Amino acid sequence: MKKIKYTHTIWIILLSLISIIMMIPILMMISTSLKSTSEIRSATFHFIPKVFQWSNYVDAMKTGTWGIYFKNSLIITISAVLFSLLFNSIAGFAFARLEFRGSKILFLLVLVGLMMPPQVTMLPTFLIMVNFPLVGGNNILGIGGSGLVNTLTGVIVPLMAGSFGVFLCKQFYESFPKSLDEAATIDGANKWQLYFLIYVPNSIVIFTTLTLLKGLSVWNDYLWPLVMTSSESKRTIQLALSMFTSQDITNWSLLMAASTIISIPMIILFLFTQKYFVRGILTTGIK
């Protein structure tokens, strides 16, 4: 019994140290956001600012139209999350519960997509958005205009589904007892009714997990919005951070202040979903 308590104490201390180490960059960000420029450039480092410059947050938000940046990021993130929940869960349900020819080959292709870095598919995806038919001046063949380039729709469409979400949903739905399917079939339910009336109401764990993972990914994405958008009105919060850097100098105090502010929504989201997130990872990733 004493050995178990001793081991438990060691694990608590070890995990606490790891947590502190992982928190250091966040604390450094907050500390820098409250320092003056002269203190940041000083040869003497102080973890706690000598004078707290709360005005840095006000000055950061006055640089540019942050209302538009937050609106764009919210539209992109919420749309991507909602569509990915729908499409990924339907695909995961199909792979887990429907028997059809070629399902194993299709799922193997999904796994290939999971292992492929997004940089590899970025150029083909961009070309698809450029040549999207009947939008942005394009004809039915996708020629003559700019397609979905420099639009929020063009940013959202490639984010509406993903291999990782399909994989998680398939793993989660395979844990459901097949007796549920049999009982619903006996009662006359078809496959769509089975999905919407039985699987969806019992998917809060996987939906919350996907919401957190997808939301974090899209909210913090820099490269894809940079490739797809060019105008001020379509800029996201991550792209807006580049306003504080130039070829000659970086305004670290305002950059860290803005970074602290834009991280708050995702921190709040994690605090509300962490219980389901842990359960979702345990029921899908470790089998």
PDB file of N, CA, C and O in Angstrom, residues 31-101:
ATOM      1  N   SER A  31       3.793  37.673 -20.010  1.00  0.00           N
ATOM      2  CA  SER A  31       4.756  38.589 -19.404  1.00  0.00           C
ATOM      3  C   SER A  31       5.257  39.614 -20.412  1.00  0.00           C
ATOM      4  O   SER A  31       5.319  40.820 -20.122  1.00  0.00           O
ATOM      5  N   THR A  32       5.604  39.155 -21.616  1.00  0.00           N
ATOM      6  CA  THR A  32       6.101  40.070 -22.648  1.00  0.00           C
ATOM      7  C   THR A  32       5.034  41.059 -23.070  1.00  0.00           C
ATOM      8  O   THR A  32       5.333  42.213 -23.382  1.00  0.00           O
ATOM      9  N   SER A  33       3.776  40.613 -23.085  1.00  0.00           N
ATOM     10  CA  SER A  33       2.688  41.501 -23.500  1.00  0.00           C
ATOM     11  C   SER A  33       2.483  42.657 -22.525  1.00  0.00           C
ATOM     12  O   SER A  33       1.856  43.663 -22.879  1.00  0.00           O
ATOM     13  N   LEU A  34       3.004  42.542 -21.319  1.00  0.00           N
ATOM     14  CA  LEU A  34       2.824  43.584 -20.304  1.00  0.00           C
ATOM     15  C   LEU A  34       4.089  44.421 -20.092  1.00  0.00           C
ATOM     16  O   LEU A  34       4.139  45.236 -19.180  1.00  0.00           O
ATOM     17  N   LYS A  35       5.089  44.210 -20.936  1.00  0.00           N
ATOM     18  CA  LYS A  35       6.334  44.967 -20.804  1.00  0.00           C
ATOM     19  C   LYS A  35       6.378  46.119 -21.806  1.00  0.00           C
ATOM     20  O   LYS A  35       5.730  46.085 -22.853  1.00  0.00           O
ATOM     21  N   SER A  36       7.182  47.096 -21.478  1.00  0.00           N
ATOM     22  CA  SER A  36       7.435  48.184 -22.417  1.00  0.00           C
ATOM     23  C   SER A  36       8.498  47.744 -23.415  1.00  0.00           C
ATOM     24  O   SER A  36       9.237  46.776 -23.177  1.00  0.00           O
ATOM     25  N   THR A  37       8.604  48.442 -24.525  1.00  0.00           N
ATOM     26  CA  THR A  37       9.596  48.104 -25.547  1.00  0.00           C
ATOM     27  C   THR A  37      11.011  48.211 -25.009  1.00  0.00           C
ATOM     28  O   THR A  37      11.874  47.368 -25.296  1.00  0.00           O
ATOM     29  N   SER A  38      11.257  49.222 -24.195  1.00  0.00           N
ATOM     30  CA  SER A  38      12.601  49.399 -23.629  1.00  0.00           C
ATOM     31  C   SER A  38      12.973  48.258 -22.699  1.00  0.00           C
ATOM     32  O   SER A  38      14.127  47.816 -22.668  1.00  0.00           O
ATOM     33  N   GLU A  39      12.027  47.774 -21.938  1.00  0.00           N
ATOM     34  CA  GLU A  39      12.310  46.664 -21.022  1.00  0.00           C
ATOM     35  C   GLU A  39      12.556  45.375 -21.796  1.00  0.00           C
ATOM     36  O   GLU A  39      13.399  44.559 -21.398  1.00  0.00           O
ATOM     37  N   ILE A  40      11.824  45.170 -22.886  1.00  0.00           N
ATOM     38  CA  ILE A  40      12.027  43.974 -23.700  1.00  0.00           C
ATOM     39  C   ILE A  40      13.421  43.957 -24.310  1.00  0.00           C
ATOM     40  O   ILE A  40      14.088  42.925 -24.375  1.00  0.00           O
ATOM     41  N   ARG A  41      13.884  45.132 -24.739  1.00  0.00           N
ATOM     42  CA  ARG A  41      15.200  45.230 -25.370  1.00  0.00           C
ATOM     43  C   ARG A  41      16.335  45.371 -24.368  1.00  0.00           C
ATOM     44  O   ARG A  41      17.504  45.376 -24.755  1.00  0.00           O
ATOM     45  N   SER A  42      15.999  45.447 -23.106  1.00  0.00           N
ATOM     46  CA  SER A  42      17.022  45.603 -22.086  1.00  0.00           C
ATOM     47  C   SER A  42      17.903  44.356 -21.995  1.00  0.00           C
ATOM     48  O   SER A  42      17.453  43.230 -22.218  1.00  0.00           O
ATOM     49  N   ALA A  43      19.155  44.550 -21.666  1.00  0.00           N
ATOM     50  CA  ALA A  43      20.086  43.421 -21.530  1.00  0.00           C
ATOM     51  C   ALA A  43      19.775  42.575 -20.312  1.00  0.00           C
ATOM     52  O   ALA A  43      20.154  41.408 -20.242  1.00  0.00           O
ATOM     53  N   THR A  44      19.068  43.178 -19.333  1.00  0.00           N
ATOM     54  CA  THR A  44      18.704  42.452 -18.106  1.00  0.00           C
ATOM     55  C   THR A  44      17.295  41.894 -18.254  1.00  0.00           C
ATOM     56  O   THR A  44      16.343  42.640 -18.507  1.00  0.00           O
ATOM     57  N   PHE A  45      17.166  40.589 -18.106  1.00  0.00           N
ATOM     58  CA  PHE A  45      15.856  39.947 -18.267  1.00  0.00           C
ATOM     59  C   PHE A  45      15.105  39.940 -16.946  1.00  0.00           C
ATOM     60  O   PHE A  45      15.644  39.612 -15.894  1.00  0.00           O
ATOM     61  N   HIS A  46      13.822  40.324 -17.001  1.00  0.00           N
ATOM     62  CA  HIS A  46      12.924  40.242 -15.853  1.00  0.00           C
ATOM     63  C   HIS A  46      11.687  39.456 -16.266  1.00  0.00           C
ATOM     64  O   HIS A  46      11.001  39.845 -17.223  1.00  0.00           O
ATOM     65  N   PHE A  47      11.437  38.361 -15.562  1.00  0.00           N
ATOM     66  CA  PHE A  47      10.257  37.560 -15.905  1.00  0.00           C
ATOM     67  C   PHE A  47       8.985  38.341 -15.596  1.00  0.00           C
ATOM     68  O   PHE A  47       8.038  38.346 -16.379  1.00  0.00           O
ATOM     69  N   ILE A  48       8.956  38.999 -14.452  1.00  0.00           N
ATOM     70  CA  ILE A  48       7.810  39.831 -14.074  1.00  0.00           C
ATOM     71  C   ILE A  48       8.115  41.270 -14.488  1.00  0.00           C
ATOM     72  O   ILE A  48       9.167  41.810 -14.118  1.00  0.00           O
ATOM     73  N   PRO A  49       7.245  41.894 -15.272  1.00  0.00           N
ATOM     74  CA  PRO A  49       7.525  43.276 -15.728  1.00  0.00           C
ATOM     75  C   PRO A  49       7.706  44.239 -14.557  1.00  0.00           C
ATOM     76  O   PRO A  49       7.046  44.115 -13.517  1.00  0.00           O
ATOM     77  N   LYS A  50       8.616  45.201 -14.725  1.00  0.00           N
ATOM     78  CA  LYS A  50       8.794  46.227 -13.693  1.00  0.00           C
ATOM     79  C   LYS A  50       7.541  47.088 -13.564  1.00  0.00           C
ATOM     80  O   LYS A  50       7.090  47.408 -12.469  1.00  0.00           O
ATOM     81  N   VAL A  51       7.015  47.482 -14.702  1.00  0.00           N
ATOM     82  CA  VAL A  51       5.774  48.264 -14.750  1.00  0.00           C
ATOM     83  C   VAL A  51       4.836  47.566 -15.732  1.00  0.00           C
ATOM     84  O   VAL A  51       5.199  47.323 -16.880  1.00  0.00           O
ATOM     85  N   PHE A  52       3.634  47.240 -15.256  1.00  0.00           N
ATOM     86  CA  PHE A  52       2.676  46.530 -16.105  1.00  0.00           C
ATOM     87  C   PHE A  52       2.057  47.506 -17.114  1.00  0.00           C
ATOM     88  O   PHE A  52       1.349  48.445 -16.733  1.00  0.00           O
ATOM     89  N   GLN A  53       2.325  47.247 -18.388  1.00  0.00           N
ATOM     90  CA  GLN A  53       1.830  48.105 -19.466  1.00  0.00           C
ATOM     91  C   GLN A  53       0.514  47.535 -20.014  1.00  0.00           C
ATOM     92  O   GLN A  53       0.467  46.924 -21.080  1.00  0.00           O
ATOM     93  N   TRP A  54      -0.588  47.772 -19.273  1.00  0.00           N
ATOM     94  CA  TRP A  54      -1.881  47.262 -19.717  1.00  0.00           C
ATOM     95  C   TRP A  54      -2.344  47.950 -20.999  1.00  0.00           C
ATOM     96  O   TRP A  54      -3.180  47.417 -21.737  1.00  0.00           O
ATOM     97  N   SER A  55      -1.785  49.107 -21.280  1.00  0.00           N
ATOM     98  CA  SER A  55      -2.161  49.832 -22.492  1.00  0.00           C
ATOM     99  C   SER A  55      -1.722  49.104 -23.760  1.00  0.00           C
ATOM    100  O   SER A  55      -2.202  49.423 -24.859  1.00  0.00           O
ATOM    101  N   ASN A  56      -0.814  48.127 -23.626  1.00  0.00           N
ATOM    102  CA  ASN A  56      -0.389  47.370 -24.802  1.00  0.00           C
ATOM    103  C   ASN A  56      -1.563  46.651 -25.466  1.00  0.00           C
ATOM    104  O   ASN A  56      -1.626  46.542 -26.696  1.00  0.00           O
ATOM    105  N   TYR A  57      -2.486  46.174 -24.633  1.00  0.00           N
ATOM    106  CA  TYR A  57      -3.646  45.466 -25.178  1.00  0.00           C
ATOM    107  C   TYR A  57      -4.551  46.417 -25.958  1.00  0.00           C
ATOM    108  O   TYR A  57      -5.077  46.063 -27.019  1.00  0.00           O
ATOM    109  N   VAL A  58      -4.737  47.602 -25.440  1.00  0.00           N
ATOM    110  CA  VAL A  58      -5.556  48.605 -26.133  1.00  0.00           C
ATOM    111  C   VAL A  58      -4.885  49.027 -27.435  1.00  0.00           C
ATOM    112  O   VAL A  58      -5.529  49.107 -28.492  1.00  0.00           O
ATOM    113  N   ASP A  59      -3.588  49.271 -27.382  1.00  0.00           N
ATOM    114  CA  ASP A  59      -2.849  49.690 -28.578  1.00  0.00           C
ATOM    115  C   ASP A  59      -2.843  48.594 -29.638  1.00  0.00           C
ATOM    116  O   ASP A  59      -2.920  48.885 -30.846  1.00  0.00           O
ATOM    117  N   ALA A  60      -2.750  47.338 -29.208  1.00  0.00           N
ATOM    118  CA  ALA A  60      -2.744  46.228 -30.166  1.00  0.00           C
ATOM    119  C   ALA A  60      -4.066  46.144 -30.916  1.00  0.00           C
ATOM    120  O   ALA A  60      -4.101  45.921 -32.130  1.00  0.00           O
ATOM    121  N   MET A  61      -5.173  46.327 -30.194  1.00  0.00           N
ATOM    122  CA  MET A  61      -6.486  46.244 -30.826  1.00  0.00           C
ATOM    123  C   MET A  61      -6.802  47.464 -31.678  1.00  0.00           C
ATOM    124  O   MET A  61      -7.688  47.426 -32.525  1.00  0.00           O
ATOM    125  N   LYS A  62      -6.084  48.558 -31.465  1.00  0.00           N
ATOM    126  CA  LYS A  62      -6.274  49.750 -32.293  1.00  0.00           C
ATOM    127  C   LYS A  62      -5.514  49.661 -33.612  1.00  0.00           C
ATOM    128  O   LYS A  62      -5.751  50.455 -34.519  1.00  0.00           O
ATOM    129  N   THR A  63      -4.602  48.693 -33.695  1.00  0.00           N
ATOM    130  CA  THR A  63      -3.818  48.505 -34.914  1.00  0.00           C
ATOM    131  C   THR A  63      -4.593  47.594 -35.865  1.00  0.00           C
ATOM    132  O   THR A  63      -4.647  46.386 -35.683  1.00  0.00           O
ATOM    133  N   GLY A  64      -5.233  48.176 -36.852  1.00  0.00           N
ATOM    134  CA  GLY A  64      -6.034  47.389 -37.786  1.00  0.00           C
ATOM    135  C   GLY A  64      -7.471  47.245 -37.321  1.00  0.00           C
ATOM    136  O   GLY A  64      -7.847  47.647 -36.215  1.00  0.00           O
ATOM    137  N   THR A  65      -8.292  46.658 -38.188  1.00  0.00           N
ATOM    138  CA  THR A  65      -9.719  46.460 -37.899  1.00  0.00           C
ATOM    139  C   THR A  65      -9.930  45.047 -37.355  1.00  0.00           C
ATOM    140  O   THR A  65     -10.287  44.127 -38.101  1.00  0.00           O
ATOM    141  N   TRP A  66      -9.697  44.885 -36.078  1.00  0.00           N
ATOM    142  CA  TRP A  66      -9.757  43.554 -35.471  1.00  0.00           C
ATOM    143  C   TRP A  66     -11.177  42.983 -35.429  1.00  0.00           C
ATOM    144  O   TRP A  66     -11.356  41.763 -35.336  1.00  0.00           O
ATOM    145  N   GLY A  67     -12.182  43.842 -35.489  1.00  0.00           N
ATOM    146  CA  GLY A  67     -13.552  43.337 -35.562  1.00  0.00           C
ATOM    147  C   GLY A  67     -13.764  42.485 -36.797  1.00  0.00           C
ATOM    148  O   GLY A  67     -14.378  41.403 -36.740  1.00  0.00           O
ATOM    149  N   ILE A  68     -13.217  42.936 -37.937  1.00  0.00           N
ATOM    150  CA  ILE A  68     -13.323  42.170 -39.181  1.00  0.00           C
ATOM    151  C   ILE A  68     -12.504  40.891 -39.092  1.00  0.00           C
ATOM    152  O   ILE A  68     -12.946  39.811 -39.520  1.00  0.00           O
ATOM    153  N   TYR A  69     -11.324  40.982 -38.509  1.00  0.00           N
ATOM    154  CA  TYR A  69     -10.457  39.799 -38.419  1.00  0.00           C
ATOM    155  C   TYR A  69     -11.107  38.713 -37.554  1.00  0.00           C
ATOM    156  O   TYR A  69     -11.102  37.531 -37.931  1.00  0.00           O
ATOM    157  N   PHE A  70     -11.661  39.113 -36.420  1.00  0.00           N
ATOM    158  CA  PHE A  70     -12.323  38.138 -35.553  1.00  0.00           C
ATOM    159  C   PHE A  70     -13.569  37.570 -36.226  1.00  0.00           C
ATOM    160  O   PHE A  70     -13.853  36.368 -36.114  1.00  0.00           O
ATOM    161  N   LYS A  71     -14.320  38.398 -36.928  1.00  0.00           N
ATOM    162  CA  LYS A  71     -15.520  37.923 -37.615  1.00  0.00           C
ATOM    163  C   LYS A  71     -15.156  36.890 -38.669  1.00  0.00           C
ATOM    164  O   LYS A  71     -15.792  35.828 -38.763  1.00  0.00           O
ATOM    165  N   ASN A  72     -14.129  37.172 -39.460  1.00  0.00           N
ATOM    166  CA  ASN A  72     -13.704  36.225 -40.490  1.00  0.00           C
ATOM    167  C   ASN A  72     -13.255  34.900 -39.885  1.00  0.00           C
ATOM    168  O   ASN A  72     -13.625  33.815 -40.368  1.00  0.00           O
ATOM    169  N   SER A  73     -12.460  34.968 -38.826  1.00  0.00           N
ATOM    170  CA  SER A  73     -11.980  33.741 -38.191  1.00  0.00           C
ATOM    171  C   SER A  73     -13.122  32.943 -37.574  1.00  0.00           C
ATOM    172  O   SER A  73     -13.139  31.707 -37.648  1.00  0.00           O
ATOM    173  N   LEU A  74     -14.087  33.636 -36.973  1.00  0.00           N
ATOM    174  CA  LEU A  74     -15.235  32.938 -36.391  1.00  0.00           C
ATOM    175  C   LEU A  74     -16.076  32.267 -37.465  1.00  0.00           C
ATOM    176  O   LEU A  74     -16.515  31.117 -37.294  1.00  0.00           O
ATOM    177  N   ILE A  75     -16.317  32.971 -38.574  1.00  0.00           N
ATOM    178  CA  ILE A  75     -17.101  32.384 -39.665  1.00  0.00           C
ATOM    179  C   ILE A  75     -16.415  31.146 -40.219  1.00  0.00           C
ATOM    180  O   ILE A  75     -17.042  30.097 -40.408  1.00  0.00           O
ATOM    181  N   ILE A  76     -15.115  31.255 -40.462  1.00  0.00           N
ATOM    182  CA  ILE A  76     -14.362  30.125 -41.014  1.00  0.00           C
ATOM    183  C   ILE A  76     -14.337  28.965 -40.035  1.00  0.00           C
ATOM    184  O   ILE A  76     -14.591  27.804 -40.402  1.00  0.00           O
ATOM    185  N   THR A  77     -14.051  29.239 -38.766  1.00  0.00           N
ATOM    186  CA  THR A  77     -13.923  28.170 -37.769  1.00  0.00           C
ATOM    187  C   THR A  77     -15.255  27.480 -37.511  1.00  0.00           C
ATOM    188  O   THR A  77     -15.340  26.243 -37.524  1.00  0.00           O
ATOM    189  N   ILE A  78     -16.314  28.247 -37.281  1.00  0.00           N
ATOM    190  CA  ILE A  78     -17.618  27.653 -36.984  1.00  0.00           C
ATOM    191  C   ILE A  78     -18.130  26.858 -38.179  1.00  0.00           C
ATOM    192  O   ILE A  78     -18.646  25.734 -38.019  1.00  0.00           O
ATOM    193  N   SER A  79     -18.000  27.408 -39.377  1.00  0.00           N
ATOM    194  CA  SER A  79     -18.470  26.692 -40.570  1.00  0.00           C
ATOM    195  C   SER A  79     -17.687  25.400 -40.774  1.00  0.00           C
ATOM    196  O   SER A  79     -18.271  24.339 -41.043  1.00  0.00           O
ATOM    197  N   ALA A  80     -16.371  25.471 -40.650  1.00  0.00           N
ATOM    198  CA  ALA A  80     -15.539  24.280 -40.841  1.00  0.00           C
ATOM    199  C   ALA A  80     -15.869  23.209 -39.809  1.00  0.00           C
ATOM    200  O   ALA A  80     -15.944  22.017 -40.140  1.00  0.00           O
ATOM    201  N   VAL A  81     -16.094  23.617 -38.572  1.00  0.00           N
ATOM    202  CA  VAL A  81     -16.400  22.655 -37.507  1.00  0.00           C
ATOM    203  C   VAL A  81     -17.747  21.990 -37.758  1.00  0.00           C
ATOM    204  O   VAL A  81     -17.878  20.759 -37.683  1.00  0.00           O
ATOM    205  N   LEU A  82     -18.777  22.772 -38.068  1.00  0.00           N
ATOM    206  CA  LEU A  82     -20.125  22.217 -38.259  1.00  0.00           C
ATOM    207  C   LEU A  82     -20.169  21.257 -39.444  1.00  0.00           C
ATOM    208  O   LEU A  82     -20.714  20.150 -39.343  1.00  0.00           O
ATOM    209  N   PHE A  83     -19.589  21.664 -40.569  1.00  0.00           N
ATOM    210  CA  PHE A  83     -19.608  20.789 -41.740  1.00  0.00           C
ATOM    211  C   PHE A  83     -18.756  19.545 -41.519  1.00  0.00           C
ATOM    212  O   PHE A  83     -19.119  18.446 -41.971  1.00  0.00           O
ATOM    213  N   SER A  84     -17.633  19.691 -40.831  1.00  0.00           N
ATOM    214  CA  SER A  84     -16.784  18.522 -40.592  1.00  0.00           C
ATOM    215  C   SER A  84     -17.459  17.531 -39.646  1.00  0.00           C
ATOM    216  O   SER A  84     -17.306  16.322 -39.811  1.00  0.00           O
ATOM    217  N   LEU A  85     -18.201  18.029 -38.665  1.00  0.00           N
ATOM    218  CA  LEU A  85     -18.949  17.123 -37.787  1.00  0.00           C
ATOM    219  C   LEU A  85     -19.955  16.309 -38.588  1.00  0.00           C
ATOM    220  O   LEU A  85     -20.114  15.100 -38.370  1.00  0.00           O
ATOM    221  N   LEU A  86     -20.644  16.957 -39.518  1.00  0.00           N
ATOM    222  CA  LEU A  86     -21.637  16.258 -40.326  1.00  0.00           C
ATOM    223  C   LEU A  86     -20.983  15.252 -41.264  1.00  0.00           C
ATOM    224  O   LEU A  86     -21.316  14.056 -41.240  1.00  0.00           O
ATOM    225  N   PHE A  87     -20.043  15.693 -42.076  1.00  0.00           N
ATOM    226  CA  PHE A  87     -19.465  14.824 -43.093  1.00  0.00           C
ATOM    227  C   PHE A  87     -18.590  13.732 -42.497  1.00  0.00           C
ATOM    228  O   PHE A  87     -18.636  12.574 -42.930  1.00  0.00           O
ATOM    229  N   ASN A  88     -17.783  14.078 -41.492  1.00  0.00           N
ATOM    230  CA  ASN A  88     -16.908  13.075 -40.894  1.00  0.00           C
ATOM    231  C   ASN A  88     -17.702  11.995 -40.162  1.00  0.00           C
ATOM    232  O   ASN A  88     -17.355  10.819 -40.216  1.00  0.00           O
ATOM    233  N   SER A  89     -18.764  12.416 -39.467  1.00  0.00           N
ATOM    234  CA  SER A  89     -19.558  11.429 -38.730  1.00  0.00           C
ATOM    235  C   SER A  89     -20.332  10.518 -39.682  1.00  0.00           C
ATOM    236  O   SER A  89     -20.459   9.311 -39.425  1.00  0.00           O
ATOM    237  N   ILE A  90     -20.851  11.065 -40.787  1.00  0.00           N
ATOM    238  CA  ILE A  90     -21.554  10.228 -41.759  1.00  0.00           C
ATOM    239  C   ILE A  90     -20.592   9.220 -42.383  1.00  0.00           C
ATOM    240  O   ILE A  90     -20.909   8.024 -42.514  1.00  0.00           O
ATOM    241  N   ALA A  91     -19.405   9.696 -42.767  1.00  0.00           N
ATOM    242  CA  ALA A  91     -18.419   8.788 -43.358  1.00  0.00           C
ATOM    243  C   ALA A  91     -17.953   7.747 -42.341  1.00  0.00           C
ATOM    244  O   ALA A  91     -17.819   6.557 -42.670  1.00  0.00           O
ATOM    245  N   GLY A  92     -17.713   8.182 -41.107  1.00  0.00           N
ATOM    246  CA  GLY A  92     -17.302   7.238 -40.073  1.00  0.00           C
ATOM    247  C   GLY A  92     -18.372   6.205 -39.785  1.00  0.00           C
ATOM    248  O   GLY A  92     -18.066   5.012 -39.594  1.00  0.00           O
ATOM    249  N   PHE A  93     -19.623   6.632 -39.774  1.00  0.00           N
ATOM    250  CA  PHE A  93     -20.746   5.704 -39.578  1.00  0.00           C
ATOM    251  C   PHE A  93     -20.813   4.699 -40.722  1.00  0.00           C
ATOM    252  O   PHE A  93     -21.028   3.497 -40.498  1.00  0.00           O
ATOM    253  N   ALA A  94     -20.625   5.169 -41.947  1.00  0.00           N
ATOM    254  CA  ALA A  94     -20.678   4.273 -43.102  1.00  0.00           C
ATOM    255  C   ALA A  94     -19.571   3.222 -43.036  1.00  0.00           C
ATOM    256  O   ALA A  94     -19.812   2.038 -43.277  1.00  0.00           O
ATOM    257  N   PHE A  95     -18.362   3.635 -42.705  1.00  0.00           N
ATOM    258  CA  PHE A  95     -17.248   2.684 -42.630  1.00  0.00           C
ATOM    259  C   PHE A  95     -17.414   1.713 -41.462  1.00  0.00           C
ATOM    260  O   PHE A  95     -16.983   0.555 -41.543  1.00  0.00           O
ATOM    261  N   ALA A  96     -18.013   2.171 -40.378  1.00  0.00           N
ATOM    262  CA  ALA A  96     -18.120   1.336 -39.180  1.00  0.00           C
ATOM    263  C   ALA A  96     -19.306   0.380 -39.226  1.00  0.00           C
ATOM    264  O   ALA A  96     -19.221  -0.723 -38.683  1.00  0.00           O
ATOM    265  N   ARG A  97     -20.395   0.795 -39.874  1.00  0.00           N
ATOM    266  CA  ARG A  97     -21.642   0.030 -39.754  1.00  0.00           C
ATOM    267  C   ARG A  97     -22.231  -0.460 -41.073  1.00  0.00           C
ATOM    268  O   ARG A  97     -23.075  -1.355 -41.069  1.00  0.00           O
ATOM    269  N   LEU A  98     -21.824   0.084 -42.201  1.00  0.00           N
ATOM    270  CA  LEU A  98     -22.395  -0.336 -43.478  1.00  0.00           C
ATOM    271  C   LEU A  98     -21.418  -1.252 -44.202  1.00  0.00           C
ATOM    272  O   LEU A  98     -20.219  -0.967 -44.267  1.00  0.00           O
ATOM    273  N   GLU A  99     -21.930  -2.328 -44.723  1.00  0.00           N
ATOM    274  CA  GLU A  99     -21.116  -3.259 -45.489  1.00  0.00           C
ATOM    275  C   GLU A  99     -21.352  -3.003 -46.971  1.00  0.00           C
ATOM    276  O   GLU A  99     -22.450  -3.182 -47.482  1.00  0.00           O
ATOM    277  N   PHE A 100     -20.317  -2.552 -47.656  1.00  0.00           N
ATOM    278  CA  PHE A 100     -20.436  -2.282 -49.089  1.00  0.00           C
ATOM    279  C   PHE A 100     -19.120  -2.614 -49.761  1.00  0.00           C
ATOM    280  O   PHE A 100     -18.051  -2.624 -49.136  1.00  0.00           O
ATOM    281  N   ARG A 101     -19.205  -2.873 -51.038  1.00  0.00           N
ATOM    282  CA  ARG A 101     -18.043  -3.297 -51.800  1.00  0.00           C
ATOM    283  C   ARG A 101     -17.015  -2.162 -51.886  1.00  0.00           C
ATOM    284  O   ARG A 101     -17.361  -1.022 -52.201  1.00  0.00           O
TER     285      ARG A 101
END
